[in-house]
PDB file of C-alpha atoms in Angstrom:
ATOM      1  CA  MET A   1     -10.326 -16.383  18.215  1.00 90.00           C
ATOM      2  CA  ILE A   2      -8.733 -13.809  16.354  1.00 96.00           C
ATOM      3  CA  LYS A   3      -5.448 -15.414  14.457  1.00 98.00           C
ATOM      4  CA  ALA A   4      -4.819 -12.733  11.948  1.00 99.00           C
ATOM      5  CA  ILE A   5      -4.788  -8.810  12.053  1.00 99.00           C
ATOM      6  CA  ILE A   6      -5.263  -6.826   9.257  1.00 99.00           C
ATOM      7  CA  PHE A   7      -4.480  -3.319   8.587  1.00 99.00           C
ATOM      8  CA  ASP A   8      -4.925  -0.561   6.269  1.00 98.00           C
ATOM      9  CA  MET A   9      -2.323   2.137   5.392  1.00 97.00           C
ATOM     10  CA  ASP A  10      -3.385   5.450   4.909  1.00 95.00           C
ATOM     11  CA  GLY A  11      -4.859   7.384   8.095  1.00 93.00           C
ATOM     12  CA  VAL A  12      -3.877   4.337  10.102  1.00 97.00           C
ATOM     13  CA  ILE A  13       0.026   3.174   9.875  1.00 98.00           C
ATOM     14  CA  ILE A  14       0.413   6.946   8.212  1.00 97.00           C
ATOM     15  CA  ASP A  15      -1.173   9.953   8.553  1.00 93.00           C
ATOM     16  CA  SER A  16      -0.733  10.624   4.645  1.00 92.00           C
ATOM     17  CA  HIS A  17      -4.206  12.004   3.734  1.00 86.00           C
ATOM     18  CA  SER A  18      -3.133  15.764   4.896  1.00 84.00           C
ATOM     19  CA  VAL A  19      -0.360  15.611   2.520  1.00 90.00           C
ATOM     20  CA  ALA A  20      -2.684  13.733  -0.053  1.00 90.00           C
ATOM     21  CA  TYR A  21      -5.594  15.883   0.132  1.00 89.00           C
ATOM     22  CA  GLN A  22      -3.517  19.206  -0.813  1.00 92.00           C
ATOM     23  CA  LEU A  23      -1.446  18.048  -3.694  1.00 94.00           C
ATOM     24  CA  LEU A  24      -4.857  16.129  -4.980  1.00 94.00           C
ATOM     25  CA  CYS A  25      -6.287  20.100  -5.134  1.00 94.00           C
ATOM     26  CA  GLU A  26      -3.683  21.940  -6.657  1.00 94.00           C
ATOM     27  CA  THR A  27      -3.605  18.439  -9.766  1.00 96.00           C
ATOM     28  CA  ALA A  28      -7.303  18.519 -10.006  1.00 96.00           C
ATOM     29  CA  ASN A  29      -7.290  22.460 -10.337  1.00 95.00           C
ATOM     30  CA  THR A  30      -4.889  22.261 -13.114  1.00 96.00           C
ATOM     31  CA  PHE A  31      -7.599  20.727 -14.834  1.00 96.00           C
ATOM     32  CA  GLY A  32     -10.184  23.703 -14.372  1.00 95.00           C
ATOM     33  CA  CYS A  33     -11.835  22.260 -11.459  1.00 95.00           C
ATOM     34  CA  ASN A  34     -12.903  24.229  -8.371  1.00 92.00           C
ATOM     35  CA  LEU A  35     -11.897  21.448  -5.880  1.00 94.00           C
ATOM     36  CA  THR A  36     -11.732  22.270  -2.164  1.00 94.00           C
ATOM     37  CA  ILE A  37     -10.085  19.740   0.605  1.00 91.00           C
ATOM     38  CA  GLU A  38     -13.233  20.149   2.258  1.00 90.00           C
ATOM     39  CA  LYS A  39     -15.068  18.246  -0.208  1.00 92.00           C
ATOM     40  CA  ILE A  40     -12.563  15.567  -0.548  1.00 92.00           C
ATOM     41  CA  LYS A  41     -13.501  14.800   2.847  1.00 87.00           C
ATOM     42  CA  ILE A  42     -16.831  14.237   2.110  1.00 87.00           C
ATOM     43  CA  TRP A  43     -16.060  12.149  -0.639  1.00 89.00           C
ATOM     44  CA  GLY A  44     -14.162   9.977   2.313  1.00 81.00           C
ATOM     45  CA  SER A  45     -11.579   7.099   1.536  1.00 80.00           C
ATOM     46  CA  LEU A  46     -11.250   6.660  -2.373  1.00 85.00           C
ATOM     47  CA  SER A  47      -8.819   5.071  -4.871  1.00 85.00           C
ATOM     48  CA  SER A  48      -6.768   6.639  -7.273  1.00 90.00           C
ATOM     49  CA  ARG A  49      -8.853   5.515  -9.789  1.00 92.00           C
ATOM     50  CA  GLN A  50     -12.009   5.921  -7.678  1.00 93.00           C
ATOM     51  CA  PHE A  51     -11.055  10.013  -6.703  1.00 95.00           C
ATOM     52  CA  TRP A  52     -10.547  10.746 -10.376  1.00 96.00           C
ATOM     53  CA  THR A  53     -13.606   9.064 -11.726  1.00 96.00           C
ATOM     54  CA  ARG A  54     -15.271  11.106  -9.377  1.00 96.00           C
ATOM     55  CA  VAL A  55     -13.727  14.382 -10.514  1.00 97.00           C
ATOM     56  CA  LYS A  56     -13.874  13.361 -13.921  1.00 97.00           C
ATOM     57  CA  GLU A  57     -17.532  12.611 -13.898  1.00 96.00           C
ATOM     58  CA  GLN A  58     -18.882  16.049 -11.522  1.00 95.00           C
ATOM     59  CA  TYR A  59     -16.438  18.196 -13.090  1.00 96.00           C
ATOM     60  CA  ASN A  60     -17.400  17.179 -17.096  1.00 96.00           C
ATOM     61  CA  LEU A  61     -13.675  16.632 -17.697  1.00 96.00           C
ATOM     62  CA  PRO A  62     -13.329  15.226 -21.189  1.00 96.00           C
ATOM     63  CA  HIS A  63      -9.748  13.786 -20.354  1.00 96.00           C
ATOM     64  CA  ASP A  64      -9.360   9.758 -20.163  1.00 96.00           C
ATOM     65  CA  ILE A  65      -9.141   8.644 -16.832  1.00 95.00           C
ATOM     66  CA  SER A  66      -5.429   6.763 -17.284  1.00 95.00           C
ATOM     67  CA  LEU A  67      -4.380  10.305 -18.355  1.00 96.00           C
ATOM     68  CA  LEU A  68      -6.111  12.190 -15.023  1.00 96.00           C
ATOM     69  CA  ILE A  69      -3.982   9.307 -12.564  1.00 93.00           C
ATOM     70  CA  THR A  70      -0.888   9.783 -14.276  1.00 94.00           C
ATOM     71  CA  SER A  71      -0.918  13.541 -13.758  1.00 96.00           C
ATOM     72  CA  TYR A  72      -0.536  13.315  -9.930  1.00 93.00           C
ATOM     73  CA  ASN A  73       2.526  14.188  -9.103  1.00 94.00           C
ATOM     74  CA  GLN A  74       2.853  10.332  -7.195  1.00 94.00           C
ATOM     75  CA  ASP A  75       6.860  10.420  -6.033  1.00 96.00           C
ATOM     76  CA  ARG A  76       6.044  14.229  -4.427  1.00 96.00           C
ATOM     77  CA  GLU A  77       4.078  12.988  -1.957  1.00 96.00           C
ATOM     78  CA  ILE A  78       6.455  10.012  -1.059  1.00 96.00           C
ATOM     79  CA  GLU A  79       9.103  12.645  -0.739  1.00 96.00           C
ATOM     80  CA  LEU A  80       6.680  14.511   2.123  1.00 94.00           C
ATOM     81  CA  TYR A  81       6.884  11.195   4.068  1.00 96.00           C
ATOM     82  CA  LYS A  82      10.128  12.262   5.087  1.00 94.00           C
ATOM     83  CA  PHE A  83       9.242  14.973   7.374  1.00 94.00           C
ATOM     84  CA  MET A  84       6.753  12.396   9.148  1.00 95.00           C
ATOM     85  CA  GLU A  85       6.480   9.977  11.558  1.00 95.00           C
ATOM     86  CA  PRO A  86       3.912   6.839  11.762  1.00 97.00           C
ATOM     87  CA  VAL A  87       0.485   7.223  13.654  1.00 97.00           C
ATOM     88  CA  PRO A  88       1.325   7.130  17.266  1.00 97.00           C
ATOM     89  CA  GLY A  89       1.596   3.902  18.994  1.00 98.00           C
ATOM     90  CA  VAL A  90       1.034   1.599  16.038  1.00 98.00           C
ATOM     91  CA  LYS A  91       4.514   0.449  15.658  1.00 98.00           C
ATOM     92  CA  GLU A  92       4.446  -0.511  19.432  1.00 98.00           C
ATOM     93  CA  PHE A  93       1.250  -1.767  18.317  1.00 99.00           C
ATOM     94  CA  LEU A  94       2.585  -4.165  15.739  1.00 99.00           C
ATOM     95  CA  HIS A  95       5.485  -5.669  17.872  1.00 98.00           C
ATOM     96  CA  ASP A  96       2.849  -6.456  20.533  1.00 98.00           C
ATOM     97  CA  ILE A  97       1.158  -8.787  18.245  1.00 98.00           C
ATOM     98  CA  LYS A  98       4.003 -10.000  16.513  1.00 98.00           C
ATOM     99  CA  ARG A  99       4.973 -11.328  20.321  1.00 98.00           C
ATOM    100  CA  ASN A 100       1.667 -12.970  20.249  1.00 97.00           C
ATOM    101  CA  GLN A 101       2.346 -15.466  17.388  1.00 97.00           C
ATOM    102  CA  VAL A 102      -0.611 -13.463  15.739  1.00 98.00           C
ATOM    103  CA  LYS A 103      -0.060 -13.002  11.814  1.00 99.00           C
ATOM    104  CA  ILE A 104      -0.040  -9.349  10.333  1.00 99.00           C
ATOM    105  CA  ALA A 105      -1.125  -8.038   6.851  1.00 99.00           C
ATOM    106  CA  LEU A 106      -1.335  -4.857   5.531  1.00 99.00           C
ATOM    107  CA  ALA A 107      -4.183  -4.241   2.906  1.00 99.00           C
ATOM    108  CA  THR A 108      -4.173  -0.729   1.043  1.00 98.00           C
ATOM    109  CA  SER A 109      -5.732   1.000  -1.748  1.00 94.00           C
ATOM    110  CA  ALA A 110      -2.300   2.727  -1.990  1.00 94.00           C
ATOM    111  CA  THR A 111      -0.144   1.992  -4.927  1.00 94.00           C
ATOM    112  CA  LYS A 112       2.989  -0.423  -4.578  1.00 97.00           C
ATOM    113  CA  LYS A 113       5.090   1.727  -5.182  1.00 96.00           C
ATOM    114  CA  ARG A 114       3.810   4.548  -1.976  1.00 96.00           C
ATOM    115  CA  MET A 115       2.877   1.527  -0.470  1.00 98.00           C
ATOM    116  CA  ASP A 116       6.723  -0.394  -0.537  1.00 98.00           C
ATOM    117  CA  ALA A 117       7.739   3.321   0.284  1.00 98.00           C
ATOM    118  CA  VAL A 118       5.989   3.704   4.030  1.00 98.00           C
ATOM    119  CA  ILE A 119       6.790   0.085   4.991  1.00 98.00           C
ATOM    120  CA  ASP A 120      10.722   0.857   4.008  1.00 98.00           C
ATOM    121  CA  LEU A 121      10.821   4.798   5.451  1.00 97.00           C
ATOM    122  CA  PHE A 122       8.945   2.996   9.062  1.00 97.00           C
ATOM    123  CA  GLY A 123      11.055  -0.045   8.868  1.00 98.00           C
ATOM    124  CA  LEU A 124       8.141  -2.373   9.191  1.00 98.00           C
ATOM    125  CA  ARG A 125       8.255  -4.790   6.000  1.00 98.00           C
ATOM    126  CA  THR A 126       9.763  -7.418   8.604  1.00 98.00           C
ATOM    127  CA  LEU A 127       6.361  -7.117  11.064  1.00 98.00           C
ATOM    128  CA  PHE A 128       4.300  -7.918   8.278  1.00 99.00           C
ATOM    129  CA  ASP A 129       3.621 -11.392   7.170  1.00 99.00           C
ATOM    130  CA  VAL A 130       1.594 -10.617   3.866  1.00 99.00           C
ATOM    131  CA  ILE A 131       1.288  -7.347   1.940  1.00 99.00           C
ATOM    132  CA  VAL A 132      -1.333  -6.576  -0.494  1.00 99.00           C
ATOM    133  CA  CYS A 133      -2.219  -3.171  -2.339  1.00 97.00           C
ATOM    134  CA  ASP A 134      -5.168  -2.268  -4.966  1.00 94.00           C
ATOM    135  CA  GLU A 135      -2.818  -3.123  -7.590  1.00 95.00           C
ATOM    136  CA  GLU A 136      -3.338  -6.713  -6.986  1.00 97.00           C
ATOM    137  CA  VAL A 137      -7.262  -6.949  -7.155  1.00 97.00           C
ATOM    138  CA  VAL A 138      -9.872  -6.348 -10.090  1.00 96.00           C
ATOM    139  CA  ALA A 139     -12.328  -4.026  -7.311  1.00 95.00           C
ATOM    140  CA  SER A 140     -11.465  -1.717  -4.664  1.00 94.00           C
ATOM    141  CA  LYS A 141     -12.970  -0.883  -1.247  1.00 96.00           C
ATOM    142  CA  PRO A 142     -15.831  -1.142  -0.501  1.00 96.00           C
ATOM    143  CA  ASP A 143     -15.214  -4.519  -2.287  1.00 98.00           C
ATOM    144  CA  PRO A 144     -13.795  -7.096   0.110  1.00 99.00           C
ATOM    145  CA  GLN A 145     -11.212  -8.515  -3.122  1.00 98.00           C
ATOM    146  CA  ILE A 146      -7.836  -6.751  -0.497  1.00 99.00           C
ATOM    147  CA  PHE A 147      -9.310  -8.278   2.479  1.00 99.00           C
ATOM    148  CA  LEU A 148     -10.395 -12.009   1.033  1.00 99.00           C
ATOM    149  CA  LEU A 149      -6.709 -11.656  -0.682  1.00 99.00           C
ATOM    150  CA  ALA A 150      -4.543 -11.259   2.007  1.00 99.00           C
ATOM    151  CA  SER A 151      -6.420 -13.978   4.520  1.00 99.00           C
ATOM    152  CA  GLN A 152      -5.961 -16.451   1.388  1.00 99.00           C
ATOM    153  CA  LYS A 153      -2.189 -15.402   1.587  1.00 99.00           C
ATOM    154  CA  LEU A 154      -2.264 -15.908   5.649  1.00 99.00           C
ATOM    155  CA  ALA A 155      -3.659 -18.672   5.216  1.00 99.00           C
ATOM    156  CA  VAL A 156      -6.342 -17.732   7.904  1.00 99.00           C
ATOM    157  CA  GLU A 157     -10.213 -17.923   7.854  1.00 99.00           C
ATOM    158  CA  PRO A 158     -12.073 -14.652   7.261  1.00 99.00           C
ATOM    159  CA  VAL A 159     -14.175 -15.208  10.384  1.00 98.00           C
ATOM    160  CA  GLU A 160     -10.647 -15.513  12.064  1.00 98.00           C
ATOM    161  CA  CYS A 161      -9.003 -12.347  10.716  1.00 99.00           C
ATOM    162  CA  LEU A 162      -9.588  -8.537  12.173  1.00 99.00           C
ATOM    163  CA  VAL A 163      -9.018  -5.797   9.927  1.00 99.00           C
ATOM    164  CA  ILE A 164      -8.174  -2.433  11.293  1.00 98.00           C
ATOM    165  CA  GLU A 165      -9.682   0.257   9.217  1.00 96.00           C
ATOM    166  CA  ASP A 166     -10.171   4.512   9.259  1.00 94.00           C
ATOM    167  CA  SER A 167     -12.975   4.890   6.123  1.00 92.00           C
ATOM    168  CA  GLU A 168     -16.501   3.765   5.712  1.00 92.00           C
ATOM    169  CA  ASN A 169     -14.996   2.273   2.180  1.00 93.00           C
ATOM    170  CA  GLY A 170     -12.916  -0.029   4.535  1.00 96.00           C
ATOM    171  CA  LYS A 171     -15.157  -0.886   7.556  1.00 96.00           C
ATOM    172  CA  ILE A 172     -17.890  -2.355   4.567  1.00 96.00           C
ATOM    173  CA  ALA A 173     -15.323  -4.417   2.695  1.00 98.00           C
ATOM    174  CA  ALA A 174     -13.922  -6.061   5.912  1.00 98.00           C
ATOM    175  CA  LYS A 175     -17.911  -6.702   6.812  1.00 98.00           C
ATOM    176  CA  LYS A 176     -18.510  -7.798   3.185  1.00 98.00           C
ATOM    177  CA  ALA A 177     -15.567 -10.285   3.679  1.00 99.00           C
ATOM    178  CA  GLY A 178     -17.157 -11.761   6.658  1.00 99.00           C
ATOM    179  CA  MET A 179     -14.390 -10.219   9.102  1.00 99.00           C
ATOM    180  CA  LYS A 180     -14.131  -8.432  12.590  1.00 98.00           C
ATOM    181  CA  CYS A 181     -13.918  -4.393  12.181  1.00 98.00           C
ATOM    182  CA  LEU A 182     -12.000  -1.759  14.158  1.00 97.00           C
ATOM    183  CA  GLY A 183     -12.665   1.161  13.367  1.00 95.00           C
ATOM    184  CA  PHE A 184      -9.828   3.790  14.314  1.00 95.00           C
ATOM    185  CA  LYS A 185     -11.033   7.861  14.683  1.00 91.00           C
ATOM    186  CA  GLY A 186      -7.663   8.824  16.199  1.00 84.00           C
ATOM    187  CA  LEU A 187      -6.848  11.272  13.027  1.00 78.00           C
ATOM    188  CA  SER A 188      -8.042  15.280  12.776  1.00 61.00           C
ATOM    189  CA  HIS A 189      -9.348  14.124   8.807  1.00 58.00           C
ATOM    190  CA  VAL A 190     -11.676  11.494   9.931  1.00 57.00           C
ATOM    191  CA  ASN A 191     -15.091  11.844   9.331  1.00 65.00           C
ATOM    192  CA  GLU A 192     -16.258   8.722   7.867  1.00 71.00           C
ATOM    193  CA  ASN A 193     -19.128   6.765   9.135  1.00 75.00           C
ATOM    194  CA  MET A 194     -17.553   3.940  11.270  1.00 87.00           C
ATOM    195  CA  GLU A 195     -20.603   2.766  12.546  1.00 85.00           C
ATOM    196  CA  GLY A 196     -21.242  -0.999  12.566  1.00 91.00           C
ATOM    197  CA  SER A 197     -17.613  -1.347  13.503  1.00 96.00           C
ATOM    198  CA  ASP A 198     -17.081  -4.192  16.118  1.00 96.00           C
ATOM    199  CA  MET A 199     -15.124  -1.171  18.382  1.00 95.00           C
ATOM    200  CA  LEU A 200     -14.370   2.276  18.007  1.00 94.00           C
ATOM    201  CA  PHE A 201     -10.969   3.450  18.872  1.00 95.00           C
ATOM    202  CA  PHE A 202      -8.921   6.748  19.010  1.00 94.00           C
ATOM    203  CA  SER A 203      -5.523   5.325  19.943  1.00 96.00           C
ATOM    204  CA  PHE A 204      -3.653   2.726  19.694  1.00 98.00           C
ATOM    205  CA  ASN A 205      -2.561   2.673  22.727  1.00 96.00           C
ATOM    206  CA  GLU A 206      -5.668   1.539  24.155  1.00 94.00           C
ATOM    207  CA  LEU A 207      -5.155  -1.689  22.447  1.00 97.00           C
ATOM    208  CA  ASN A 208      -3.843  -4.732  23.436  1.00 95.00           C
ATOM    209  CA  ILE A 209      -3.769  -7.715  21.623  1.00 96.00           C
ATOM    210  CA  LYS A 210      -4.575 -10.114  24.617  1.00 94.00           C
ATOM    211  CA  GLU A 211      -7.423  -7.987  25.441  1.00 93.00           C
ATOM    212  CA  LEU A 212      -8.553  -7.822  22.141  1.00 94.00           C
ATOM    213  CA  GLN A 213      -8.745 -11.620  21.197  1.00 93.00           C
ATOM    214  CA  LYS A 214     -10.865 -12.048  24.572  1.00 89.00           C
ATOM    215  CA  GLN A 215     -13.271  -8.843  23.062  1.00 89.00           C
ATOM    216  CA  ILE A 216     -13.929  -9.514  19.833  1.00 86.00           C
TER     217      ILE A 216
END
């Protein structure tokens, strides 16, 4: 029986990838890289540290990882969120879960600053029982730490948790944590391999918490 739903944020709550890819390219190319949005898409969903480590290795940059991470203008990305809306149907689905007294967590590879900006901008804070960001764990997805921490804070066993993810790393992390996983394939950026998810879906309008509890 599913007692908790754990949401990823980027690509699930907000279609932030399109904004982030452009800004990441611009920032990386100030260091002399010839990085393209297409290449970032091939790399898939990565935490900030994972992304800049990949850039440093592939382009043989002499710079320290911490300098590369801080070079990215996170505030500019957050400013652009003001012109965006939540992923269609996700807010309604969150309310559906809440009405049925199922616990809800957010477990994101984003920084706390960016996570807080998104949930406050869209008025989602009161819908989540627990929020966890990448800064609270030692290892990022595909390591399961962030999902295990979320289930611990929810006081729900991992086997009773269902994760909603749009990335292969997120799916792997959910499975390593012993949780069920729904793979979201509804946004244009998605070319992730979500094979092995318990179910794939393309719109939050397809989802109903009572039906999910019967099916999964």
